[in-house]
Amino acid sequence: MTAWLGVLVVLLVAAFVVLGMGRPADRRRDAAWLAGTALVPPDEAEVYARYLARLRAHRRIGGLLGVAFGVTVGIAWGGTLTVGIGRNGPLADPLFCGIAGVLLGALSAETYRLRLPLAAGASASLAPRPALPGGTQVTAARWLAGLAVAGGLALLVAGRGAGALAATLICAVAAGLCALTRHAVRHRRRAALAPRALVVDGNLRAFAGRTVAWLEVACGALAVAWFGSGLPDGAGVLAVVVSLGGLVGAVVCLVKASPRPPRRVAPADVVRPVVDA
Amino acid sequence: MIVHVDPASPVPVFEQLRGQIERLVVAGTLAPGAPLPTIRDLATDLGLARGTVARVYDELARDGLVETRGRHGTRVLGPGRRRAAAGDVDAAADAFAVVVRQLGLPDDAGHAALDAALQRLGAG
């Protein structure tokens, strides 16, 4: 892509982020989305709202830092700004660095916990932790990343240089970061003060597992895109399809991993909070 | 099925946890075949060392109440020949009554404390 296109995309991303920051959070709609029901008691809605606020802030800061890093590296190394595949590798790509930054932000938010009071007793449920949702996406992401790395290796063996392999490996590392985040989500401390707390905790855990799984697919798709960029000139259309498909897939997955309720979720005016009896 | 440990209690947390799981198994609340959380997860939730929870599971396995099968986790085997005894509640009540007397509290305060504790644990 040309430099002007890169600048345009970065400006669009910046505008998107600024608009997102300016949009007030609809707490009742957020709570209904995470709880899977419109009937959410106010105290639970507060827990959901605080969780989402922290997650959004960490992801936004991580994403912005990632994009800034990509832009800086791109300009410093290549003297130009390239979004998506380019000569300078994923570390100079604001899209990849942005996704990696969002991932780091998600990891930071999901591992953030207040310290336990020292002398207080602790409760725990004896029910084993349920498996996180998003298993299909994780499998798909690992296949994508694995195939891309194998393709990069094949290109290296065929004498096409190590660039594609290095790029796909960097994307695979980002996918590994997703696996680390899901691991942290699954095994973090579980609130067991009451059965209701367990349900809320389960909802938050399921949401985190699902969004991180989509981020992992995004990393896998980017790995495929970078593999496509290393294909020989003779590959022609195939290289374009693989690269473009990977980039589009990554953006779609990034949207799916967004911590914002989709439009189909009922608007706030139909979500009535329930007061505890 | 929620267990609770109190580090400030004179009873060691190991014994608190072992006793609670044993009672749940003997009473049938934890049915045979029911999986227990992993050592790491339970230790994380309770803020205990993994070795403490591992020792609890080992003791329960030695008593034939649970079975640990490596990567497949720990499962409840059943109460075996043990039966829940009303005497357990009597013994606990005796210990509680001793504390109330030693502190010089009126009977009403003891009853209120017991009611509050049952309330905190929720419906039976």
mmCIF file of C-alpha atoms in Angstrom:
data_model
loop_
_atom_site.group_PDB
_atom_site.id
_atom_site.type_symbol
_atom_site.label_atom_id
_atom_site.label_comp_id
_atom_site.label_asym_id
_atom_site.label_seq_id
_atom_site.Cartn_x
_atom_site.Cartn_y
_atom_site.Cartn_z
ATOM 1 C CA MET A 1 0.000 0.000 0.000
ATOM 2 C CA THR A 2 1.149 3.482 -0.568
ATOM 3 C CA ALA A 3 2.053 5.926 2.121
ATOM 4 C CA TRP A 4 -1.029 8.093 1.619
ATOM 5 C CA LEU A 5 -3.272 5.105 2.127
ATOM 6 C CA GLY A 6 -1.422 4.286 5.310
ATOM 7 C CA VAL A 7 -1.860 7.813 6.616
ATOM 8 C CA LEU A 8 -5.552 7.644 5.735
ATOM 9 C CA VAL A 9 -6.022 4.401 7.639
ATOM 10 C CA VAL A 10 -4.183 5.741 10.684
ATOM 11 C CA LEU A 11 -6.350 8.860 10.620
ATOM 12 C CA LEU A 12 -9.466 6.698 10.384
ATOM 13 C CA VAL A 13 -8.298 4.592 13.307
ATOM 14 C CA ALA A 14 -7.567 7.725 15.336
ATOM 15 C CA ALA A 15 -10.987 9.169 14.495
ATOM 16 C CA PHE A 16 -12.628 5.855 15.399
ATOM 17 C CA VAL A 17 -10.834 5.787 18.749
ATOM 18 C CA VAL A 18 -11.660 9.414 19.527
ATOM 19 C CA LEU A 19 -15.318 8.869 18.640
ATOM 20 C CA GLY A 20 -15.344 5.750 20.803
ATOM 21 C CA MET A 21 -13.894 7.665 23.729
ATOM 22 C CA GLY A 22 -16.481 10.343 23.335
ATOM 23 C CA ARG A 23 -19.393 7.907 23.238
ATOM 24 C CA PRO A 24 -20.947 7.564 26.691
ATOM 25 C CA ALA A 25 -21.243 3.990 27.896
ATOM 26 C CA ASP A 26 -24.800 2.706 28.211
ATOM 27 C CA ARG A 27 -24.422 0.817 31.477
ATOM 28 C CA ARG A 28 -27.764 -0.956 31.419
ATOM 29 C CA ARG A 29 -27.309 -2.100 27.845
ATOM 30 C CA ASP A 30 -23.760 -3.246 28.615
ATOM 31 C CA ALA A 31 -24.969 -5.196 31.636
ATOM 32 C CA ALA A 32 -27.784 -6.823 29.686
ATOM 33 C CA TRP A 33 -25.318 -7.794 26.981
ATOM 34 C CA LEU A 34 -22.833 -9.409 29.354
ATOM 35 C CA ALA A 35 -25.463 -11.046 31.562
ATOM 36 C CA GLY A 36 -27.431 -12.374 28.602
ATOM 37 C CA THR A 37 -30.655 -11.070 30.105
ATOM 38 C CA ALA A 38 -32.362 -7.726 30.452
ATOM 39 C CA LEU A 39 -33.151 -8.420 34.104
ATOM 40 C CA VAL A 40 -29.942 -7.401 35.831
ATOM 41 C CA PRO A 41 -29.968 -6.254 39.477
ATOM 42 C CA PRO A 42 -28.298 -2.853 39.994
ATOM 43 C CA ASP A 43 -25.417 -4.243 42.062
ATOM 44 C CA GLU A 44 -24.559 -6.754 39.344
ATOM 45 C CA ALA A 45 -24.891 -4.079 36.665
ATOM 46 C CA GLU A 46 -22.343 -2.037 38.599
ATOM 47 C CA VAL A 47 -19.890 -4.945 38.538
ATOM 48 C CA TYR A 48 -20.350 -5.384 34.783
ATOM 49 C CA ALA A 49 -19.974 -1.643 34.165
ATOM 50 C CA ARG A 50 -16.756 -1.378 36.155
ATOM 51 C CA TYR A 51 -15.301 -4.432 34.445
ATOM 52 C CA LEU A 52 -16.130 -3.121 30.973
ATOM 53 C CA ALA A 53 -14.830 0.364 31.776
ATOM 54 C CA ARG A 54 -11.506 -1.073 32.911
ATOM 55 C CA LEU A 55 -11.276 -3.454 29.946
ATOM 56 C CA ARG A 56 -12.051 -0.708 27.433
ATOM 57 C CA ALA A 57 -9.542 1.686 28.984
ATOM 58 C CA HIS A 58 -6.734 -0.889 29.038
ATOM 59 C CA ARG A 59 -7.432 -2.072 25.501
ATOM 60 C CA ARG A 60 -7.707 1.471 24.167
ATOM 61 C CA ILE A 61 -4.441 2.571 25.738
ATOM 62 C CA GLY A 62 -2.718 -0.631 24.587
ATOM 63 C CA GLY A 63 -4.041 -0.229 21.046
ATOM 64 C CA LEU A 64 -3.022 3.427 20.821
ATOM 65 C CA LEU A 65 0.460 2.677 22.130
ATOM 66 C CA GLY A 66 0.708 -0.185 19.642
ATOM 67 C CA VAL A 67 -0.312 1.991 16.710
ATOM 68 C CA ALA A 68 2.103 4.702 17.830
ATOM 69 C CA PHE A 69 4.858 2.118 18.055
ATOM 70 C CA GLY A 70 4.078 0.803 14.569
ATOM 71 C CA VAL A 71 3.984 4.304 13.098
ATOM 72 C CA THR A 72 7.263 5.257 14.769
ATOM 73 C CA VAL A 73 9.059 2.105 13.700
ATOM 74 C CA GLY A 74 7.657 2.357 10.187
ATOM 75 C CA ILE A 75 8.827 5.911 9.712
ATOM 76 C CA ALA A 76 12.158 5.357 11.459
ATOM 77 C CA TRP A 77 13.018 2.156 9.578
ATOM 78 C CA GLY A 78 11.387 2.612 6.203
ATOM 79 C CA GLY A 79 10.938 6.365 6.021
ATOM 80 C CA THR A 80 7.289 5.787 5.175
ATOM 81 C CA LEU A 81 4.083 4.579 6.730
ATOM 82 C CA THR A 82 2.633 1.280 5.567
ATOM 83 C CA VAL A 83 -0.493 -0.325 6.948
ATOM 84 C CA GLY A 84 -0.815 -4.036 6.381
ATOM 85 C CA ILE A 85 1.909 -5.982 4.658
ATOM 86 C CA GLY A 86 5.018 -4.117 3.616
ATOM 87 C CA ARG A 87 8.767 -4.321 3.355
ATOM 88 C CA ASN A 88 9.505 -3.535 6.969
ATOM 89 C CA GLY A 89 7.713 -6.417 8.633
ATOM 90 C CA PRO A 90 4.919 -6.586 11.218
ATOM 91 C CA LEU A 91 6.733 -4.430 13.770
ATOM 92 C CA ALA A 92 6.407 -1.494 11.375
ATOM 93 C CA ASP A 93 2.737 -2.225 10.682
ATOM 94 C CA PRO A 94 0.320 -0.087 12.737
ATOM 95 C CA LEU A 95 -2.447 -2.654 12.196
ATOM 96 C CA PHE A 96 -0.432 -5.529 13.649
ATOM 97 C CA CYS A 97 1.044 -3.399 16.415
ATOM 98 C CA GLY A 98 -2.411 -2.046 17.223
ATOM 99 C CA ILE A 99 -3.831 -5.551 17.592
ATOM 100 C CA ALA A 100 -0.822 -6.596 19.678
ATOM 101 C CA GLY A 101 -1.352 -3.508 21.842
ATOM 102 C CA VAL A 102 -5.043 -4.335 22.299
ATOM 103 C CA LEU A 103 -3.958 -7.830 23.324
ATOM 104 C CA LEU A 104 -1.530 -6.528 25.905
ATOM 105 C CA GLY A 105 -4.240 -4.199 27.187
ATOM 106 C CA ALA A 106 -6.661 -7.126 27.442
ATOM 107 C CA LEU A 107 -4.057 -9.192 29.310
ATOM 108 C CA SER A 108 -3.456 -6.299 31.672
ATOM 109 C CA ALA A 109 -7.176 -5.802 32.309
ATOM 110 C CA GLU A 110 -7.923 -9.489 32.791
ATOM 111 C CA THR A 111 -5.120 -9.997 35.277
ATOM 112 C CA TYR A 112 -5.905 -6.836 37.227
ATOM 113 C CA ARG A 113 -7.169 -7.803 40.663
ATOM 114 C CA LEU A 114 -7.465 -6.054 43.967
ATOM 115 C CA ARG A 115 -5.395 -7.609 46.738
ATOM 116 C CA LEU A 116 -7.251 -9.729 49.231
ATOM 117 C CA PRO A 117 -7.696 -8.262 52.710
ATOM 118 C CA LEU A 118 -5.052 -9.827 54.909
ATOM 119 C CA ALA A 119 -6.949 -11.267 57.854
ATOM 120 C CA ALA A 120 -10.228 -12.021 56.141
ATOM 121 C CA GLY A 121 -11.365 -15.537 55.446
ATOM 122 C CA ALA A 122 -11.729 -16.779 51.903
ATOM 123 C CA SER A 123 -14.456 -18.749 50.160
ATOM 124 C CA ALA A 124 -14.232 -21.005 47.136
ATOM 125 C CA SER A 125 -16.630 -23.060 45.110
ATOM 126 C CA LEU A 126 -15.898 -26.765 44.735
ATOM 127 C CA ALA A 127 -17.362 -26.774 41.232
ATOM 128 C CA PRO A 128 -14.564 -27.068 38.662
ATOM 129 C CA ARG A 129 -14.088 -24.121 36.356
ATOM 130 C CA PRO A 130 -16.051 -24.532 33.130
ATOM 131 C CA ALA A 131 -14.207 -24.494 29.822
ATOM 132 C CA LEU A 132 -14.015 -21.064 28.220
ATOM 133 C CA PRO A 133 -16.081 -20.478 25.090
ATOM 134 C CA GLY A 134 -14.269 -19.763 21.844
ATOM 135 C CA GLY A 135 -12.621 -23.153 21.463
ATOM 136 C CA THR A 136 -13.483 -23.281 17.764
ATOM 137 C CA GLN A 137 -11.910 -19.890 17.159
ATOM 138 C CA VAL A 138 -8.783 -20.900 19.049
ATOM 139 C CA THR A 139 -8.433 -24.046 16.977
ATOM 140 C CA ALA A 140 -8.928 -22.061 13.769
ATOM 141 C CA ALA A 141 -6.387 -19.460 14.895
ATOM 142 C CA ARG A 142 -3.790 -22.118 15.663
ATOM 143 C CA TRP A 143 -4.322 -23.757 12.300
ATOM 144 C CA LEU A 144 -3.972 -20.408 10.521
ATOM 145 C CA ALA A 145 -0.821 -19.462 12.421
ATOM 146 C CA GLY A 146 0.647 -22.957 12.042
ATOM 147 C CA LEU A 147 -0.004 -23.092 8.319
ATOM 148 C CA ALA A 148 1.408 -19.598 7.851
ATOM 149 C CA VAL A 149 4.594 -20.457 9.741
ATOM 150 C CA ALA A 150 4.915 -23.709 7.779
ATOM 151 C CA GLY A 151 4.433 -21.722 4.574
ATOM 152 C CA GLY A 152 7.070 -19.229 5.679
ATOM 153 C CA LEU A 153 9.422 -22.117 6.366
ATOM 154 C CA ALA A 154 8.713 -23.558 2.924
ATOM 155 C CA LEU A 155 9.518 -20.189 1.343
ATOM 156 C CA LEU A 156 12.793 -20.089 3.271
ATOM 157 C CA VAL A 157 13.693 -23.574 2.046
ATOM 158 C CA ALA A 158 12.749 -22.565 -1.499
ATOM 159 C CA GLY A 159 15.230 -19.694 -1.309
ATOM 160 C CA ARG A 160 12.694 -16.877 -1.018
ATOM 161 C CA GLY A 161 14.355 -15.404 2.054
ATOM 162 C CA ALA A 162 13.507 -15.506 5.735
ATOM 163 C CA GLY A 163 11.324 -12.393 5.751
ATOM 164 C CA ALA A 164 7.979 -14.205 5.512
ATOM 165 C CA LEU A 165 9.023 -16.746 8.128
ATOM 166 C CA ALA A 166 10.123 -14.033 10.558
ATOM 167 C CA ALA A 167 6.895 -12.105 10.008
ATOM 168 C CA THR A 168 4.671 -15.139 10.506
ATOM 169 C CA LEU A 169 6.627 -16.096 13.616
ATOM 170 C CA ILE A 170 6.013 -12.642 15.107
ATOM 171 C CA CYS A 171 2.286 -13.066 14.427
ATOM 172 C CA ALA A 172 2.422 -16.536 15.980
ATOM 173 C CA VAL A 173 4.001 -15.035 19.097
ATOM 174 C CA ALA A 174 1.078 -12.604 19.308
ATOM 175 C CA ALA A 175 -1.285 -15.581 19.013
ATOM 176 C CA GLY A 176 0.657 -17.175 21.864
ATOM 177 C CA LEU A 177 0.000 -14.042 23.895
ATOM 178 C CA CYS A 178 -3.710 -14.657 23.356
ATOM 179 C CA ALA A 179 -3.334 -18.183 24.678
ATOM 180 C CA LEU A 180 -1.564 -16.753 27.720
ATOM 181 C CA THR A 181 -4.404 -14.294 28.285
ATOM 182 C CA ARG A 182 -7.049 -17.038 28.047
ATOM 183 C CA HIS A 183 -5.026 -19.091 30.503
ATOM 184 C CA ALA A 184 -4.955 -16.151 32.905
ATOM 185 C CA VAL A 185 -8.709 -15.681 32.516
ATOM 186 C CA ARG A 186 -9.477 -19.341 33.138
ATOM 187 C CA HIS A 187 -7.313 -19.737 36.218
ATOM 188 C CA ARG A 188 -7.690 -16.367 37.910
ATOM 189 C CA ARG A 189 -9.245 -16.172 41.344
ATOM 190 C CA ARG A 190 -12.965 -16.867 41.357
ATOM 191 C CA ALA A 191 -15.324 -14.928 43.572
ATOM 192 C CA ALA A 192 -17.434 -17.296 45.653
ATOM 193 C CA LEU A 193 -19.142 -15.052 48.138
ATOM 194 C CA ALA A 194 -22.550 -16.134 46.913
ATOM 195 C CA PRO A 195 -24.102 -18.157 44.080
ATOM 196 C CA ARG A 196 -24.951 -14.896 42.296
ATOM 197 C CA ALA A 197 -21.317 -13.817 42.418
ATOM 198 C CA LEU A 198 -20.349 -17.087 40.779
ATOM 199 C CA VAL A 199 -22.808 -16.464 37.955
ATOM 200 C CA VAL A 200 -21.504 -12.930 37.366
ATOM 201 C CA ASP A 201 -17.938 -14.164 37.469
ATOM 202 C CA GLY A 202 -18.793 -16.911 34.986
ATOM 203 C CA ASN A 203 -20.347 -14.354 32.618
ATOM 204 C CA LEU A 204 -17.276 -12.105 32.772
ATOM 205 C CA ARG A 205 -14.963 -15.050 32.278
ATOM 206 C CA ALA A 206 -16.952 -16.315 29.285
ATOM 207 C CA PHE A 207 -16.977 -12.863 27.701
ATOM 208 C CA ALA A 208 -13.221 -12.466 28.171
ATOM 209 C CA GLY A 209 -12.536 -15.930 26.762
ATOM 210 C CA ARG A 210 -14.678 -15.233 23.700
ATOM 211 C CA THR A 211 -13.171 -11.843 22.843
ATOM 212 C CA VAL A 212 -9.594 -13.016 23.336
ATOM 213 C CA ALA A 213 -10.326 -16.024 21.116
ATOM 214 C CA TRP A 214 -11.358 -13.628 18.330
ATOM 215 C CA LEU A 215 -8.157 -11.640 18.853
ATOM 216 C CA GLU A 216 -6.241 -14.885 18.458
ATOM 217 C CA VAL A 217 -7.972 -15.499 15.132
ATOM 218 C CA ALA A 218 -6.997 -11.964 14.094
ATOM 219 C CA CYS A 219 -3.359 -12.796 14.812
ATOM 220 C CA GLY A 220 -3.659 -16.011 12.815
ATOM 221 C CA ALA A 221 -5.217 -14.112 9.911
ATOM 222 C CA LEU A 222 -2.391 -11.570 10.006
ATOM 223 C CA ALA A 223 0.122 -14.418 9.926
ATOM 224 C CA VAL A 224 -1.575 -15.674 6.763
ATOM 225 C CA ALA A 225 -1.449 -12.172 5.263
ATOM 226 C CA TRP A 226 2.262 -11.924 5.931
ATOM 227 C CA PHE A 227 2.816 -15.351 4.433
ATOM 228 C CA GLY A 228 0.980 -14.161 1.336
ATOM 229 C CA SER A 229 3.289 -11.167 1.115
ATOM 230 C CA GLY A 230 6.256 -13.507 0.808
ATOM 231 C CA LEU A 231 4.868 -15.527 -2.075
ATOM 232 C CA PRO A 232 6.894 -15.266 -5.293
ATOM 233 C CA ASP A 233 5.861 -12.865 -8.043
ATOM 234 C CA GLY A 234 4.589 -15.756 -10.126
ATOM 235 C CA ALA A 235 1.897 -16.412 -7.532
ATOM 236 C CA GLY A 236 0.170 -13.207 -8.718
ATOM 237 C CA VAL A 237 -3.520 -13.386 -7.907
ATOM 238 C CA LEU A 238 -3.011 -16.031 -5.239
ATOM 239 C CA ALA A 239 -0.652 -13.769 -3.308
ATOM 240 C CA VAL A 240 -3.107 -10.882 -3.494
ATOM 241 C CA VAL A 241 -6.028 -13.077 -2.402
ATOM 242 C CA VAL A 242 -4.096 -14.585 0.520
ATOM 243 C CA SER A 243 -2.723 -11.247 1.691
ATOM 244 C CA LEU A 244 -5.944 -9.313 1.291
ATOM 245 C CA GLY A 245 -8.008 -12.132 2.750
ATOM 246 C CA GLY A 246 -5.751 -12.226 5.783
ATOM 247 C CA LEU A 247 -5.938 -8.478 6.320
ATOM 248 C CA VAL A 248 -9.712 -8.322 5.902
ATOM 249 C CA GLY A 249 -10.115 -11.350 8.167
ATOM 250 C CA ALA A 250 -7.975 -9.710 10.827
ATOM 251 C CA VAL A 251 -10.067 -6.528 10.772
ATOM 252 C CA VAL A 252 -13.330 -8.521 10.923
ATOM 253 C CA CYS A 253 -12.046 -10.514 13.907
ATOM 254 C CA LEU A 254 -10.901 -7.325 15.613
ATOM 255 C CA VAL A 255 -14.426 -5.944 15.311
ATOM 256 C CA LYS A 256 -15.879 -9.193 16.675
ATOM 257 C CA ALA A 257 -13.518 -8.938 19.645
ATOM 258 C CA SER A 258 -14.765 -5.462 20.455
ATOM 259 C CA PRO A 259 -15.972 -4.911 24.050
ATOM 260 C CA ARG A 260 -19.075 -3.121 22.776
ATOM 261 C CA PRO A 261 -22.492 -4.741 22.448
ATOM 262 C CA PRO A 262 -23.616 -5.320 18.850
ATOM 263 C CA ARG A 263 -26.556 -3.349 17.499
ATOM 264 C CA ARG A 264 -28.926 -6.296 17.826
ATOM 265 C CA VAL A 265 -28.734 -6.074 21.638
ATOM 266 C CA ALA A 266 -31.832 -4.346 22.975
ATOM 267 C CA PRO A 267 -31.448 -0.606 23.498
ATOM 268 C CA ALA A 268 -31.353 0.749 27.013
ATOM 269 C CA ASP A 269 -34.962 1.816 27.126
ATOM 270 C CA VAL A 270 -36.194 -1.782 27.100
ATOM 271 C CA VAL A 271 -33.690 -2.902 29.731
ATOM 272 C CA ARG A 272 -35.222 -2.328 33.122
ATOM 273 C CA PRO A 273 -33.055 -2.878 36.190
ATOM 274 C CA VAL A 274 -34.425 -5.187 38.851
ATOM 275 C CA VAL A 275 -34.194 -4.136 42.458
ATOM 276 C CA ASP A 276 -33.314 -6.867 44.912
ATOM 277 C CA ALA A 277 -36.161 -8.016 47.082
ATOM 278 C CA MET B 1 -20.922 -26.130 47.302
ATOM 279 C CA ILE B 2 -18.846 -23.398 48.820
ATOM 280 C CA VAL B 3 -16.049 -23.954 51.300
ATOM 281 C CA HIS B 4 -14.695 -21.291 53.590
ATOM 282 C CA VAL B 5 -11.378 -21.042 55.392
ATOM 283 C CA ASP B 6 -10.373 -18.516 58.007
ATOM 284 C CA PRO B 7 -6.637 -18.019 58.548
ATOM 285 C CA ALA B 8 -7.385 -16.275 61.847
ATOM 286 C CA SER B 9 -9.058 -19.401 63.261
ATOM 287 C CA PRO B 10 -7.084 -21.518 65.736
ATOM 288 C CA VAL B 11 -7.917 -24.532 63.568
ATOM 289 C CA PRO B 12 -5.265 -24.928 60.818
ATOM 290 C CA VAL B 13 -6.565 -24.060 57.351
ATOM 291 C CA PHE B 14 -5.523 -27.523 56.187
ATOM 292 C CA GLU B 15 -7.868 -29.105 58.731
ATOM 293 C CA GLN B 16 -10.636 -26.600 58.010
ATOM 294 C CA LEU B 17 -10.594 -27.463 54.310
ATOM 295 C CA ARG B 18 -10.194 -31.205 54.787
ATOM 296 C CA GLY B 19 -13.038 -31.332 57.278
ATOM 297 C CA GLN B 20 -15.415 -29.393 55.043
ATOM 298 C CA ILE B 21 -14.793 -31.517 51.964
ATOM 299 C CA GLU B 22 -15.065 -34.685 54.051
ATOM 300 C CA ARG B 23 -18.421 -33.585 55.437
ATOM 301 C CA LEU B 24 -19.732 -32.717 51.965
ATOM 302 C CA VAL B 25 -18.727 -36.152 50.673
ATOM 303 C CA VAL B 26 -20.115 -38.061 53.645
ATOM 304 C CA ALA B 27 -23.388 -36.120 53.517
ATOM 305 C CA GLY B 28 -23.715 -36.902 49.809
ATOM 306 C CA THR B 29 -23.688 -33.233 48.797
ATOM 307 C CA LEU B 30 -20.648 -34.089 46.699
ATOM 308 C CA ALA B 31 -21.899 -37.099 44.745
ATOM 309 C CA PRO B 32 -19.643 -39.997 43.726
ATOM 310 C CA GLY B 33 -17.938 -39.160 40.437
ATOM 311 C CA ALA B 34 -18.208 -35.401 40.951
ATOM 312 C CA PRO B 35 -15.015 -33.619 39.877
ATOM 313 C CA LEU B 36 -13.189 -31.358 42.303
ATOM 314 C CA PRO B 37 -11.318 -28.209 41.228
ATOM 315 C CA THR B 38 -7.661 -28.543 40.395
ATOM 316 C CA ILE B 39 -5.158 -27.998 43.180
ATOM 317 C CA ARG B 40 -3.970 -24.783 41.550
ATOM 318 C CA ASP B 41 -7.458 -23.338 41.096
ATOM 319 C CA LEU B 42 -8.622 -24.118 44.623
ATOM 320 C CA ALA B 43 -5.383 -22.763 46.079
ATOM 321 C CA THR B 44 -5.802 -19.568 44.028
ATOM 322 C CA ASP B 45 -9.421 -19.099 45.098
ATOM 323 C CA LEU B 46 -8.661 -19.597 48.786
ATOM 324 C CA GLY B 47 -5.345 -17.739 48.766
ATOM 325 C CA LEU B 48 -3.529 -20.830 50.056
ATOM 326 C CA ALA B 49 -0.275 -22.483 49.070
ATOM 327 C CA ARG B 50 -0.693 -25.253 46.508
ATOM 328 C CA GLY B 51 1.051 -27.639 48.854
ATOM 329 C CA THR B 52 -1.695 -27.141 51.442
ATOM 330 C CA VAL B 53 -4.465 -28.071 49.004
ATOM 331 C CA ALA B 54 -2.388 -30.962 47.642
ATOM 332 C CA ARG B 55 -2.015 -32.288 51.181
ATOM 333 C CA VAL B 56 -5.773 -32.047 51.713
ATOM 334 C CA TYR B 57 -6.445 -34.027 48.538
ATOM 335 C CA ASP B 58 -3.804 -36.580 49.530
ATOM 336 C CA GLU B 59 -5.390 -37.076 52.935
ATOM 337 C CA LEU B 60 -8.855 -37.435 51.426
ATOM 338 C CA ALA B 61 -7.513 -39.925 48.895
ATOM 339 C CA ARG B 62 -5.842 -41.894 51.688
ATOM 340 C CA ASP B 63 -9.192 -42.033 53.474
ATOM 341 C CA GLY B 64 -10.814 -43.363 50.304
ATOM 342 C CA LEU B 65 -13.099 -40.373 49.828
ATOM 343 C CA VAL B 66 -11.587 -39.044 46.589
ATOM 344 C CA GLU B 67 -9.407 -40.362 43.819
ATOM 345 C CA THR B 68 -6.667 -38.394 42.085
ATOM 346 C CA ARG B 69 -5.890 -39.461 38.539
ATOM 347 C CA GLY B 70 -3.055 -37.224 37.408
ATOM 348 C CA ARG B 71 -4.013 -34.993 34.501
ATOM 349 C CA HIS B 72 -7.623 -36.152 34.710
ATOM 350 C CA GLY B 73 -8.018 -34.391 38.029
ATOM 351 C CA THR B 74 -9.576 -35.414 41.296
ATOM 352 C CA ARG B 75 -12.993 -37.059 41.623
ATOM 353 C CA VAL B 76 -15.196 -37.979 44.527
ATOM 354 C CA LEU B 77 -15.334 -41.710 45.244
ATOM 355 C CA GLY B 78 -18.122 -41.605 47.803
ATOM 356 C CA PRO B 79 -18.480 -41.815 51.575
ATOM 357 C CA GLY B 80 -17.434 -45.477 51.747
ATOM 358 C CA ARG B 81 -18.350 -46.843 55.167
ATOM 359 C CA ARG B 82 -18.583 -43.411 56.715
ATOM 360 C CA ARG B 83 -21.971 -42.022 57.528
ATOM 361 C CA ALA B 84 -22.954 -38.519 58.445
ATOM 362 C CA ALA B 85 -23.510 -38.479 62.191
ATOM 363 C CA ALA B 86 -25.674 -36.146 64.206
ATOM 364 C CA GLY B 87 -22.896 -36.311 66.778
ATOM 365 C CA ASP B 88 -20.737 -34.120 64.530
ATOM 366 C CA VAL B 89 -23.174 -31.229 64.933
ATOM 367 C CA ASP B 90 -23.422 -31.862 68.671
ATOM 368 C CA ALA B 91 -19.645 -31.784 69.032
ATOM 369 C CA ALA B 92 -19.401 -28.534 67.073
ATOM 370 C CA ALA B 93 -22.235 -27.047 69.156
ATOM 371 C CA ASP B 94 -20.451 -28.055 72.361
ATOM 372 C CA ALA B 95 -17.276 -26.299 71.207
ATOM 373 C CA PHE B 96 -19.251 -23.192 70.289
ATOM 374 C CA ALA B 97 -21.041 -23.190 73.638
ATOM 375 C CA VAL B 98 -17.701 -23.360 75.443
ATOM 376 C CA VAL B 99 -16.508 -20.253 73.564
ATOM 377 C CA VAL B 100 -19.704 -18.374 74.460
ATOM 378 C CA ARG B 101 -19.329 -19.276 78.159
ATOM 379 C CA GLN B 102 -15.610 -18.454 78.268
ATOM 380 C CA LEU B 103 -16.290 -15.033 76.794
ATOM 381 C CA GLY B 104 -19.045 -14.471 79.309
ATOM 382 C CA LEU B 105 -21.642 -13.743 76.651
ATOM 383 C CA PRO B 106 -25.352 -14.144 77.317
ATOM 384 C CA ASP B 107 -27.146 -17.027 75.602
ATOM 385 C CA ASP B 108 -28.989 -14.629 73.331
ATOM 386 C CA ALA B 109 -25.706 -13.345 71.934
ATOM 387 C CA GLY B 110 -24.653 -16.930 71.176
ATOM 388 C CA HIS B 111 -27.920 -17.677 69.427
ATOM 389 C CA ALA B 112 -27.668 -14.432 67.448
ATOM 390 C CA ALA B 113 -24.106 -15.214 66.384
ATOM 391 C CA LEU B 114 -25.153 -18.668 65.193
ATOM 392 C CA ASP B 115 -28.139 -17.267 63.311
ATOM 393 C CA ALA B 116 -25.924 -14.658 61.649
ATOM 394 C CA ALA B 117 -23.398 -17.316 60.609
ATOM 395 C CA LEU B 118 -26.132 -19.478 59.099
ATOM 396 C CA GLN B 119 -27.530 -16.418 57.366
ATOM 397 C CA ARG B 120 -24.139 -15.601 55.835
ATOM 398 C CA LEU B 121 -23.863 -19.108 54.413
ATOM 399 C CA GLY B 122 -27.267 -18.783 52.756
ATOM 400 C CA ALA B 123 -30.073 -21.295 52.473
ATOM 401 C CA GLY B 124 -29.236 -24.900 53.263
#
